[in-house]
PDB file of C-alpha atoms in Angstrom:
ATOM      1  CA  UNK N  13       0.000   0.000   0.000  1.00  0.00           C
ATOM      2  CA  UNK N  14       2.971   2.335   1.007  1.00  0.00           C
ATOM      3  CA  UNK N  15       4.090   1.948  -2.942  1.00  0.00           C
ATOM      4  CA  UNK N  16       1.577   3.056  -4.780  1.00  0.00           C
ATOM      5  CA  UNK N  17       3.180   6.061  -6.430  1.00  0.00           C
ATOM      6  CA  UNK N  18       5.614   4.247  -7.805  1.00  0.00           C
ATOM      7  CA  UNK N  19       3.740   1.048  -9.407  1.00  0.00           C
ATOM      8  CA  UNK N  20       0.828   4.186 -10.962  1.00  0.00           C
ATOM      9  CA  UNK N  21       1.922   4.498 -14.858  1.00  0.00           C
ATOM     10  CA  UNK N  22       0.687   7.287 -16.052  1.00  0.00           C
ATOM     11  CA  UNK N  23      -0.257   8.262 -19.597  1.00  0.00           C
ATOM     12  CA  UNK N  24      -0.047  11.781 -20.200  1.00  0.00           C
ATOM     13  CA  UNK N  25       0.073  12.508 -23.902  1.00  0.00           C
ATOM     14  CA  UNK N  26       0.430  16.616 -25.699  1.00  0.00           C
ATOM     15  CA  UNK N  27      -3.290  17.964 -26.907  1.00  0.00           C
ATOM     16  CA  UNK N  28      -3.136  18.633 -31.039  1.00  0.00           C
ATOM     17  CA  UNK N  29      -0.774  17.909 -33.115  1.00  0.00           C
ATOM     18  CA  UNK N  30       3.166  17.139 -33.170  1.00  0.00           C
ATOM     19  CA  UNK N  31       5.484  16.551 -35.931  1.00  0.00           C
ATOM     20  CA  UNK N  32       7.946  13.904 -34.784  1.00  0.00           C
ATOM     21  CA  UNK N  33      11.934  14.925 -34.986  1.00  0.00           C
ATOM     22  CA  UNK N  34      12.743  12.680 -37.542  1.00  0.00           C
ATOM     23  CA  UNK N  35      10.855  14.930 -39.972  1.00  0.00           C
ATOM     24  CA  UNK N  36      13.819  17.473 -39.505  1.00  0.00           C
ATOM     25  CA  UNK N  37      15.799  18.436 -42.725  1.00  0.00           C
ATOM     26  CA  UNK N  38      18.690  20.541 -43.467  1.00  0.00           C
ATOM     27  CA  UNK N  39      16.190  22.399 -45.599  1.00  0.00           C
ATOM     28  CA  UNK N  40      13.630  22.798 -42.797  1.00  0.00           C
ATOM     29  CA  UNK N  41      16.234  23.800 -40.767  1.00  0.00           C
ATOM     30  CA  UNK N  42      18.018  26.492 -42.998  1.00  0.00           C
ATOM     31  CA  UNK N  43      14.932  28.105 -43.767  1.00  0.00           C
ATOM     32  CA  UNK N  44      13.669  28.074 -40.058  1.00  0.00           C
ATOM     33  CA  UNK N  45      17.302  29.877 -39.321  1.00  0.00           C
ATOM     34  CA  UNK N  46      16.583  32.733 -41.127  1.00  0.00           C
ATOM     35  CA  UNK N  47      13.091  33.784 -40.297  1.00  0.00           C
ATOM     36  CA  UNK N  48      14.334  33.861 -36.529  1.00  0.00           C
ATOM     37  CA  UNK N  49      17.491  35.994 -37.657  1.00  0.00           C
ATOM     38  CA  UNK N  50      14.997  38.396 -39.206  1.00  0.00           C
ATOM     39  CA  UNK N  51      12.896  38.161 -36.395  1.00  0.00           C
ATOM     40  CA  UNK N  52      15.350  38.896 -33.735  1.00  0.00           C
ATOM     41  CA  UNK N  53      17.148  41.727 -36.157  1.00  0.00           C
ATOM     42  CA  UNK N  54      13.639  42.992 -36.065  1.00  0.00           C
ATOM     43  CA  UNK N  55      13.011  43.164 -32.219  1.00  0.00           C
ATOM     44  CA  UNK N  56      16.576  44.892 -32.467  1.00  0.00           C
ATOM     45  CA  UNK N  57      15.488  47.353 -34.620  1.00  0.00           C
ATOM     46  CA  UNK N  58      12.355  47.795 -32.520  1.00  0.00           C
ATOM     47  CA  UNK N  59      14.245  48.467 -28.871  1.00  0.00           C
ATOM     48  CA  UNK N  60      17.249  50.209 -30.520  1.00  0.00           C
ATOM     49  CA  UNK N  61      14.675  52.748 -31.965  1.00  0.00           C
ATOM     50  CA  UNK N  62      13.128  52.956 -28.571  1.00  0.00           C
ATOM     51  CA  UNK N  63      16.253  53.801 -26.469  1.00  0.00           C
ATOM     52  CA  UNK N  64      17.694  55.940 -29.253  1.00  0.00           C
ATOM     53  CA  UNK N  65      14.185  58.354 -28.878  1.00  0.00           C
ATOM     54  CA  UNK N  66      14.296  57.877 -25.293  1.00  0.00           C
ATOM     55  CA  UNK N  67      17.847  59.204 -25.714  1.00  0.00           C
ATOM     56  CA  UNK N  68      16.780  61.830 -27.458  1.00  0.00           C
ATOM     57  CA  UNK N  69      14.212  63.129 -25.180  1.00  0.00           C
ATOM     58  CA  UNK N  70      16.088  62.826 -22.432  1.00  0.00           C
ATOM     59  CA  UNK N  71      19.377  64.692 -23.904  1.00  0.00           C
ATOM     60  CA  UNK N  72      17.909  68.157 -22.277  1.00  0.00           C
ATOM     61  CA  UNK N  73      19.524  70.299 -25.250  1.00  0.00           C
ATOM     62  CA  UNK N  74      22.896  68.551 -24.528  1.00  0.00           C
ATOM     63  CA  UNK N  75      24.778  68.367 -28.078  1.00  0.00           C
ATOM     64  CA  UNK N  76      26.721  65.502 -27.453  1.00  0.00           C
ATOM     65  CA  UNK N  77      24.047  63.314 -25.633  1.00  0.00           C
ATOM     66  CA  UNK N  78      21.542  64.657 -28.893  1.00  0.00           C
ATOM     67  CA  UNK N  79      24.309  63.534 -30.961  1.00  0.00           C
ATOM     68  CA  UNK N  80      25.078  60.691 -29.916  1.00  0.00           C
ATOM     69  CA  UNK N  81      21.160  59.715 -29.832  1.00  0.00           C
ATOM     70  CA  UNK N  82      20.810  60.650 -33.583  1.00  0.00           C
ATOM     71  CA  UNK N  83      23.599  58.223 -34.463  1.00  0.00           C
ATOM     72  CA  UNK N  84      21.622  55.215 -32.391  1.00  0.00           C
ATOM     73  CA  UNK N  85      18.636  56.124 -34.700  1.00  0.00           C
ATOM     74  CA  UNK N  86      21.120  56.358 -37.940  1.00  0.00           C
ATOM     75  CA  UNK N  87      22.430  53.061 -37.012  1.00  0.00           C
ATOM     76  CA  UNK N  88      19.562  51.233 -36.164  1.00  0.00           C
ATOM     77  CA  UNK N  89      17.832  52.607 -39.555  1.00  0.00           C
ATOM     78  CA  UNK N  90      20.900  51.145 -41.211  1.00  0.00           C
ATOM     79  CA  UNK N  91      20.936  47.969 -39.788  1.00  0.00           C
ATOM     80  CA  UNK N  92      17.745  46.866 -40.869  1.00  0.00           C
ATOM     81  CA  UNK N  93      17.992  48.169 -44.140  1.00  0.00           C
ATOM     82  CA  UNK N  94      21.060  45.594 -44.343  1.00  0.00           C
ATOM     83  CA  UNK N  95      19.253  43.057 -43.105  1.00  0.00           C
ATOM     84  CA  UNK N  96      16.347  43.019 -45.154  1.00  0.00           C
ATOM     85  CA  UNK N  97      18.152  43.988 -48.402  1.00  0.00           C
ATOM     86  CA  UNK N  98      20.567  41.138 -47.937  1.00  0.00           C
ATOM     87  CA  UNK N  99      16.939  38.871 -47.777  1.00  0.00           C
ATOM     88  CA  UNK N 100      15.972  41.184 -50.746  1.00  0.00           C
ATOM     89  CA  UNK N 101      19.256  40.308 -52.818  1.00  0.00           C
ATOM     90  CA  UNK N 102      19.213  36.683 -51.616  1.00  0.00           C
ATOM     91  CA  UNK N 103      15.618  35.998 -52.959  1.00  0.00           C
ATOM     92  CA  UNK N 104      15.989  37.997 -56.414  1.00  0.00           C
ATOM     93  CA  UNK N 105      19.886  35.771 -56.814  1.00  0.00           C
ATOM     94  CA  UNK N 106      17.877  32.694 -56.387  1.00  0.00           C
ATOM     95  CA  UNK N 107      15.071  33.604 -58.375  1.00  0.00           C
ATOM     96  CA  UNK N 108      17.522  34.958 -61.076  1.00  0.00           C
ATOM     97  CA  UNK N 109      19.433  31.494 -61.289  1.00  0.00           C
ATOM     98  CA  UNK N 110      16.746  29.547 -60.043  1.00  0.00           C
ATOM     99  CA  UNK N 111      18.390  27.905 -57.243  1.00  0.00           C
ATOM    100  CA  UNK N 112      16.775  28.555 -54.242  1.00  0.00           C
ATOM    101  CA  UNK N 113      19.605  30.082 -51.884  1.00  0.00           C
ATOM    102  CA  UNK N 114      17.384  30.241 -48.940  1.00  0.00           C
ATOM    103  CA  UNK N 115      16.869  26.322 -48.697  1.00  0.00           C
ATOM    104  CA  UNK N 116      19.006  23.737 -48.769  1.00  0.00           C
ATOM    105  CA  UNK N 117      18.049  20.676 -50.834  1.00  0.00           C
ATOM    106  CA  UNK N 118      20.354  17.865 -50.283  1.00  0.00           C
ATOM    107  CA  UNK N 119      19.861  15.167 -53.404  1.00  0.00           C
ATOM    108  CA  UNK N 120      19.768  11.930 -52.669  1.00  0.00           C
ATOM    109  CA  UNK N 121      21.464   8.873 -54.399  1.00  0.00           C
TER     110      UNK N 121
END
């Protein structure tokens, strides 16, 4: 009687649906890669454009703080202009040659 926690199985199984892992492909993998790189380049963008105008604000006429602010915005402008123009160039290259750069397609013998 003292055991009965250990001698309970349990069958707890995930609501909805699951892919299993063997599914997984280089492909899958590449293209999953760079959606979260634009996706965290874009929450960079986001907070760096945040703290650059909060900068700003709080600068208080100072031209070096004001400066240095507008060259947070400059540079966080510029970064994600690089970011998605590299996606930009990447999709027209692949489209151009039509190999798609983006995924990986590994042929099998």
């Amino acid at each position: 009687m003292g055991n009965i926690a250990q001698s309970t199985q349990l069958q707890i199984l995930p609501r909805g649906q699951f892919t299993p892992l063997e599914n997984i492909t280089l492909q899958g993998l590449a293209a999953s890669a760079v959606n979260i790189i634009l996706i965290i380049a874009s929450l960079l963008f986001v907070f760096n454009l945040l703290f650059g105008g909060i900068k700003v604000i709080l600068s208080g006429g100072d031209k070096e703080k004001l400066d240095i602010a507008k060259r947070q915005l400059v540079n966080s402008f510029l970064g994600i202009a690089i970011v998605f123009s590299s996606w930009a160039i990447l999709g027209f290259v692949s489209q151009f040659f039509g190999i798609d750069l983006l995924t990986f397609d590994i042929p099998t013998l």
